[in-house]
Coordinates of N, CA and C in Angstrom, one line a residue:
M1176 N 59.4 -109.3 -109.5 CA 57.7 -109.6 -109.9 C 57.7 -108.3 -110.8
K1177 N 57.6 -108.1 -112.3 CA 57.0 -107.2 -112.8 C 56.2 -107.0 -113.2
K1178 N 55.2 -105.6 -112.6 CA 54.0 -105.1 -113.2 C 54.1 -104.0 -114.6
Y1179 N 53.0 -103.9 -115.4 CA 53.1 -103.4 -116.1 C 52.2 -102.3 -115.5
I1180 N 52.2 -100.8 -116.1 CA 51.4 -100.0 -115.3 C 50.7 -99.1 -117.0
Y1181 N 49.4 -98.8 -117.0 CA 48.6 -98.5 -118.1 C 49.0 -96.9 -117.9
I1182 N 49.5 -96.0 -118.1 CA 48.9 -94.8 -118.3 C 48.3 -94.2 -118.9
L1183 N 47.2 -93.2 -118.4 CA 46.1 -92.6 -119.0 C 47.0 -91.0 -119.6
N1184 N 46.8 -91.1 -120.7 CA 47.5 -89.3 -121.4 C 48.9 -89.9 -121.4
A1185 N 49.2 -90.8 -122.2 CA 50.5 -90.5 -121.7 C 51.9 -89.6 -122.5
V1186 N 51.3 -89.2 -123.6 CA 51.8 -88.1 -124.2 C 52.3 -87.0 -123.3
S1187 N 50.9 -86.6 -122.7 CA 51.2 -85.3 -121.7 C 52.2 -85.4 -120.8
V1188 N 52.0 -86.8 -119.6 CA 52.3 -87.3 -118.5 C 54.1 -87.2 -118.9
M1189 N 54.9 -87.8 -120.4 CA 56.0 -88.2 -120.9 C 56.5 -86.8 -121.1
A1190 N 55.9 -85.5 -121.4 CA 56.1 -84.5 -121.7 C 56.6 -83.5 -120.5
K1191 N 55.8 -83.9 -119.8 CA 56.2 -83.4 -118.2 C 57.3 -84.0 -117.2
L1192 N 57.2 -85.0 -117.8 CA 58.4 -85.7 -117.0 C 59.9 -85.4 -117.5
L1193 N 59.7 -85.1 -118.9 CA 61.2 -85.0 -119.8 C 61.5 -83.5 -119.1
K1194 N 60.8 -82.5 -118.5 CA 60.8 -81.3 -118.0 C 61.1 -81.2 -117.0
D1195 N 60.9 -82.7 -116.1 CA 62.0 -82.5 -114.8 C 60.6 -82.4 -114.0
K1196 N 59.6 -82.6 -114.5 CA 58.5 -82.3 -113.3 C 57.8 -83.7 -112.8
R1197 N 57.2 -83.2 -111.6 CA 56.4 -84.8 -111.0 C 55.7 -84.6 -111.3
I1198 N 54.8 -86.0 -111.3 CA 53.9 -86.0 -112.2 C 52.4 -86.7 -110.6
E1199 N 51.5 -86.2 -110.0 CA 50.6 -86.2 -109.0 C 49.5 -87.2 -109.8
G1200 N 48.7 -87.9 -109.3 CA 47.9 -88.8 -110.0 C 47.9 -90.6 -109.0
V1201 N 47.1 -90.5 -109.7 CA 46.2 -91.8 -109.0 C 46.3 -93.1 -109.8
L1202 N 46.9 -94.3 -108.8 CA 47.3 -95.3 -109.2 C 46.4 -96.4 -108.7
Y1203 N 46.0 -96.8 -109.9 CA 44.3 -98.3 -109.7 C 44.3 -99.0 -110.4
I1204 N 43.6 -100.3 -110.0 CA 43.2 -101.3 -110.9 C 41.7 -101.3 -111.5
D1205 N 41.8 -101.0 -113.0 CA 41.0 -100.8 -113.8 C 39.8 -101.7 -113.3
Q1206 N 38.9 -101.2 -113.2 CA 37.1 -102.3 -112.9 C 36.7 -103.2 -114.1
N1207 N 37.2 -102.3 -115.3 CA 36.4 -102.8 -116.8 C 38.0 -103.9 -117.2
T1208 N 39.1 -103.8 -116.9 CA 40.4 -104.4 -117.7 C 40.9 -105.0 -116.5
G1209 N 41.0 -104.7 -115.7 CA 41.7 -105.3 -114.2 C 43.0 -105.2 -114.2
K1210 N 43.0 -104.0 -114.9 CA 45.2 -104.0 -114.9 C 45.2 -102.4 -113.8
L1211 N 46.5 -102.9 -113.7 CA 47.2 -101.4 -113.1 C 47.0 -100.2 -114.2
T1212 N 46.4 -99.4 -113.4 CA 46.6 -98.1 -114.2 C 47.0 -96.5 -113.5
F1213 N 47.5 -96.0 -114.1 CA 48.0 -94.4 -113.6 C 46.9 -93.1 -114.0
K1214 N 46.4 -92.7 -113.5 CA 45.7 -91.5 -114.2 C 46.7 -90.3 -113.5
A1215 N 47.1 -89.5 -114.1 CA 47.2 -88.4 -113.4 C 46.4 -86.8 -113.6
Y1216 N 46.7 -86.2 -112.6 CA 45.5 -85.3 -112.3 C 45.7 -84.2 -113.7
N1217 N 45.0 -83.6 -113.2 CA 45.0 -82.4 -114.0 C 44.6 -81.2 -113.5
R1218 N 46.3 -80.9 -112.8 CA 46.5 -79.9 -112.1 C 46.8 -78.2 -112.9
Q1219 N 46.0 -77.4 -112.5 CA 45.9 -75.9 -114.0 C 46.6 -74.6 -112.6
S1220 N 47.5 -74.3 -113.3 CA 48.0 -72.9 -112.4 C 47.1 -72.1 -112.3
R1221 N 47.7 -71.5 -111.2 CA 46.8 -70.3 -110.8 C 47.6 -69.0 -111.0
E1222 N 46.7 -68.2 -111.5 CA 47.4 -66.7 -112.2 C 46.6 -65.9 -111.8
R1223 N 46.8 -64.8 -111.1 CA 46.7 -63.8 -110.4 C 46.9 -62.4 -110.3
E1224 N 46.5 -61.5 -110.2 CA 46.8 -60.3 -110.6 C 47.8 -59.7 -109.0
K1225 N 48.8 -59.1 -109.4 CA 49.7 -58.5 -108.0 C 48.6 -57.4 -107.3
D1226 N 48.5 -57.7 -106.2 CA 48.2 -56.3 -105.4 C 48.9 -54.8 -105.2
R1227 N 48.3 -53.8 -106.0 CA 48.7 -52.7 -105.9 C 48.8 -51.6 -105.2
L1228 N 50.5 -51.6 -105.1 CA 50.2 -50.7 -103.8 C 50.0 -49.3 -104.0
V1229 N 48.7 -48.7 -102.9 CA 48.3 -47.5 -103.2 C 49.1 -46.6 -102.1
K1230 N 49.8 -47.1 -101.0 CA 50.9 -46.4 -100.5 C 50.9 -47.0 -99.1
K1231 N 52.6 -46.8 -99.2 CA 53.4 -47.0 -98.3 C 53.3 -46.0 -97.2
L1232 N 52.7 -46.8 -95.6 CA 52.6 -46.2 -94.6 C 53.9 -46.4 -93.2
P1233 N 53.9 -45.5 -92.4 CA 55.1 -46.0 -91.7 C 55.0 -47.0 -90.8
W1234 N 54.0 -47.4 -90.2 CA 53.9 -48.8 -89.9 C 53.5 -50.0 -90.8
G1235 N 53.5 -49.9 -92.1 CA 52.6 -50.8 -92.9 C 52.6 -50.1 -94.2
W1236 N 51.3 -50.8 -94.9 CA 50.9 -50.2 -95.9 C 49.4 -50.4 -96.5
V1237 N 49.1 -49.8 -97.9 CA 47.6 -50.0 -98.1 C 47.8 -51.0 -99.5
K1238 N 47.0 -51.7 -100.0 CA 47.7 -52.0 -101.2 C 46.0 -52.6 -101.4
E1239 N 45.7 -52.5 -102.9 CA 44.7 -52.8 -103.8 C 44.3 -54.2 -104.4
S1240 N 43.9 -55.2 -104.3 CA 43.3 -56.3 -105.2 C 42.1 -56.0 -105.7
V1241 N 42.2 -57.0 -107.1 CA 41.3 -57.0 -107.7 C 39.9 -56.8 -107.4
E1242 N 39.7 -57.3 -106.0 CA 38.3 -57.4 -105.3 C 38.3 -57.1 -103.7
R1243 N 39.7 -56.6 -103.0 CA 39.8 -56.1 -101.9 C 40.7 -55.0 -101.7
V1244 N 40.8 -53.8 -100.8 CA 41.4 -53.5 -100.3 C 42.4 -53.6 -98.6
K1245 N 43.5 -54.0 -98.8 CA 44.1 -54.9 -97.8 C 44.8 -53.7 -97.1
V1246 N 45.0 -53.8 -95.1 CA 45.8 -52.8 -94.8 C 46.3 -53.2 -93.9
F1247 N 47.5 -53.1 -93.6 CA 48.8 -53.8 -92.8 C 49.6 -52.7 -91.9
G1248 N 49.5 -53.4 -91.0 CA 49.8 -52.2 -89.7 C 50.9 -53.5 -89.0
S1249 N 52.1 -53.0 -88.5 CA 52.8 -53.7 -87.2 C 53.7 -52.7 -86.7
F1250 N 53.4 -52.5 -85.2 CA 53.7 -52.1 -84.7 C 54.9 -52.2 -83.7
P1251 N 55.7 -51.7 -82.8 CA 57.1 -52.9 -82.3 C 56.6 -52.5 -80.8
K1252 N 56.7 -53.6 -79.9 CA 56.5 -54.0 -78.7 C 57.2 -52.7 -77.8
D1253 N 57.9 -52.0 -78.2 CA 58.8 -51.0 -77.4 C 58.0 -50.2 -76.9
F1254 N 56.9 -49.9 -77.5 CA 56.1 -48.8 -76.9 C 54.8 -49.4 -75.9
C1255 N 54.3 -48.4 -75.3 CA 53.8 -49.0 -74.0 C 52.1 -49.3 -74.9
M1256 N 51.4 -49.8 -74.5 CA 49.7 -50.2 -75.1 C 49.0 -48.8 -75.2
A1257 N 49.0 -48.0 -74.5 CA 48.3 -46.6 -75.1 C 49.3 -45.9 -76.0
Q1258 N 50.2 -46.0 -76.3 CA 50.9 -45.3 -77.6 C 51.0 -46.1 -78.9
I1259 N 50.7 -47.8 -78.3 CA 50.4 -48.7 -79.5 C 49.0 -48.2 -80.4
I1260 N 48.1 -47.9 -79.5 CA 46.9 -48.0 -79.9 C 46.9 -46.6 -80.6
G1261 N 47.4 -45.5 -80.3 CA 47.2 -44.0 -80.3 C 48.1 -44.5 -81.8
L1262 N 49.1 -45.2 -82.0 CA 49.4 -45.2 -83.6 C 48.6 -46.0 -84.5
M1263 N 48.0 -47.0 -84.1 CA 47.5 -47.6 -84.4 C 45.8 -46.6 -85.0
N1264 N 45.6 -45.7 -84.4 CA 44.9 -44.8 -84.5 C 44.9 -43.8 -86.0
E1265 N 46.3 -43.5 -85.9 CA 46.9 -42.5 -87.0 C 47.3 -43.6 -87.9
H1266 N 47.6 -44.7 -87.9 CA 47.7 -45.7 -89.0 C 46.6 -45.4 -90.0
N1267 N 45.5 -45.9 -89.0 CA 44.2 -46.2 -90.1 C 43.7 -44.9 -90.6
Q1268 N 44.3 -43.7 -89.7 CA 43.4 -42.9 -90.2 C 44.4 -42.4 -91.7
D1269 N 45.9 -42.8 -91.7 CA 46.8 -42.8 -92.7 C 45.8 -43.3 -94.1
A1270 N 45.4 -44.2 -93.6 CA 45.7 -45.3 -94.6 C 43.9 -44.9 -95.7
K1271 N 43.3 -44.4 -94.4 CA 41.5 -43.7 -95.0 C 42.5 -43.0 -96.2
N1272 N 43.2 -41.9 -95.2 CA 43.7 -41.1 -96.2 C 44.2 -41.3 -97.5
A1273 N 44.9 -42.4 -97.8 CA 45.5 -42.5 -99.0 C 44.2 -42.8 -99.6
L1274 N 43.2 -43.6 -99.6 CA 42.5 -44.4 -100.1 C 41.6 -42.9 -100.9
I1275 N 41.5 -41.9 -100.0 CA 40.6 -40.7 -100.0 C 41.4 -40.0 -100.9
D1276 N 42.9 -40.3 -101.2 CA 43.8 -39.5 -101.9 C 43.8 -39.9 -103.5
K1277 N 43.8 -41.5 -103.5 CA 43.8 -42.4 -104.9 C 42.4 -41.7 -105.5
E1278 N 41.6 -42.2 -104.8 CA 40.1 -42.3 -105.5 C 39.7 -40.6 -106.3
L1279 N 40.8 -39.5 -105.5 CA 40.8 -38.3 -106.0 C 41.4 -37.8 -107.2
D1280 N 42.5 -38.7 -107.1 CA 43.5 -39.2 -108.4 C 42.7 -40.2 -109.7
D1281 N 41.8 -41.0 -109.3 CA 41.4 -41.6 -110.4 C 40.3 -40.6 -110.9
I1282 N 39.9 -39.3 -110.0 CA 38.7 -38.8 -110.8 C 39.2 -37.9 -112.0
E1283 N 39.0 -37.6 -112.8 CA 39.3 -37.0 -114.6 C 38.7 -35.5 -113.7
F1284 N 39.1 -34.5 -114.1 CA 38.6 -33.0 -114.1 C 38.3 -32.5 -115.6
C1285 N 37.5 -31.9 -115.4 CA 37.2 -31.2 -116.9 C 38.3 -30.8 -117.4

């Protein structure tokens, strides 16, 4: 049994297919015409600026995005809990100092 499918925006769908892309969309029976219809989703690629590294720390890093300041720390389990908590405090203080240094570098002196 052959079925004919009407494709909305057939030119753009065909261009994507020729670039070996998959097309996501919805296949439905049109209420007005009663015919099988395919409508491709209009997917927008999301371009965002990469995070800027403020400083690499011994146990992680401090990065800055457009809206946030990010701090990452990963500590080995070889240390006891008291040592890990101490390393966390040092890591947090190093991150604070990195942000202060960055802010001072951004200020232009006369």
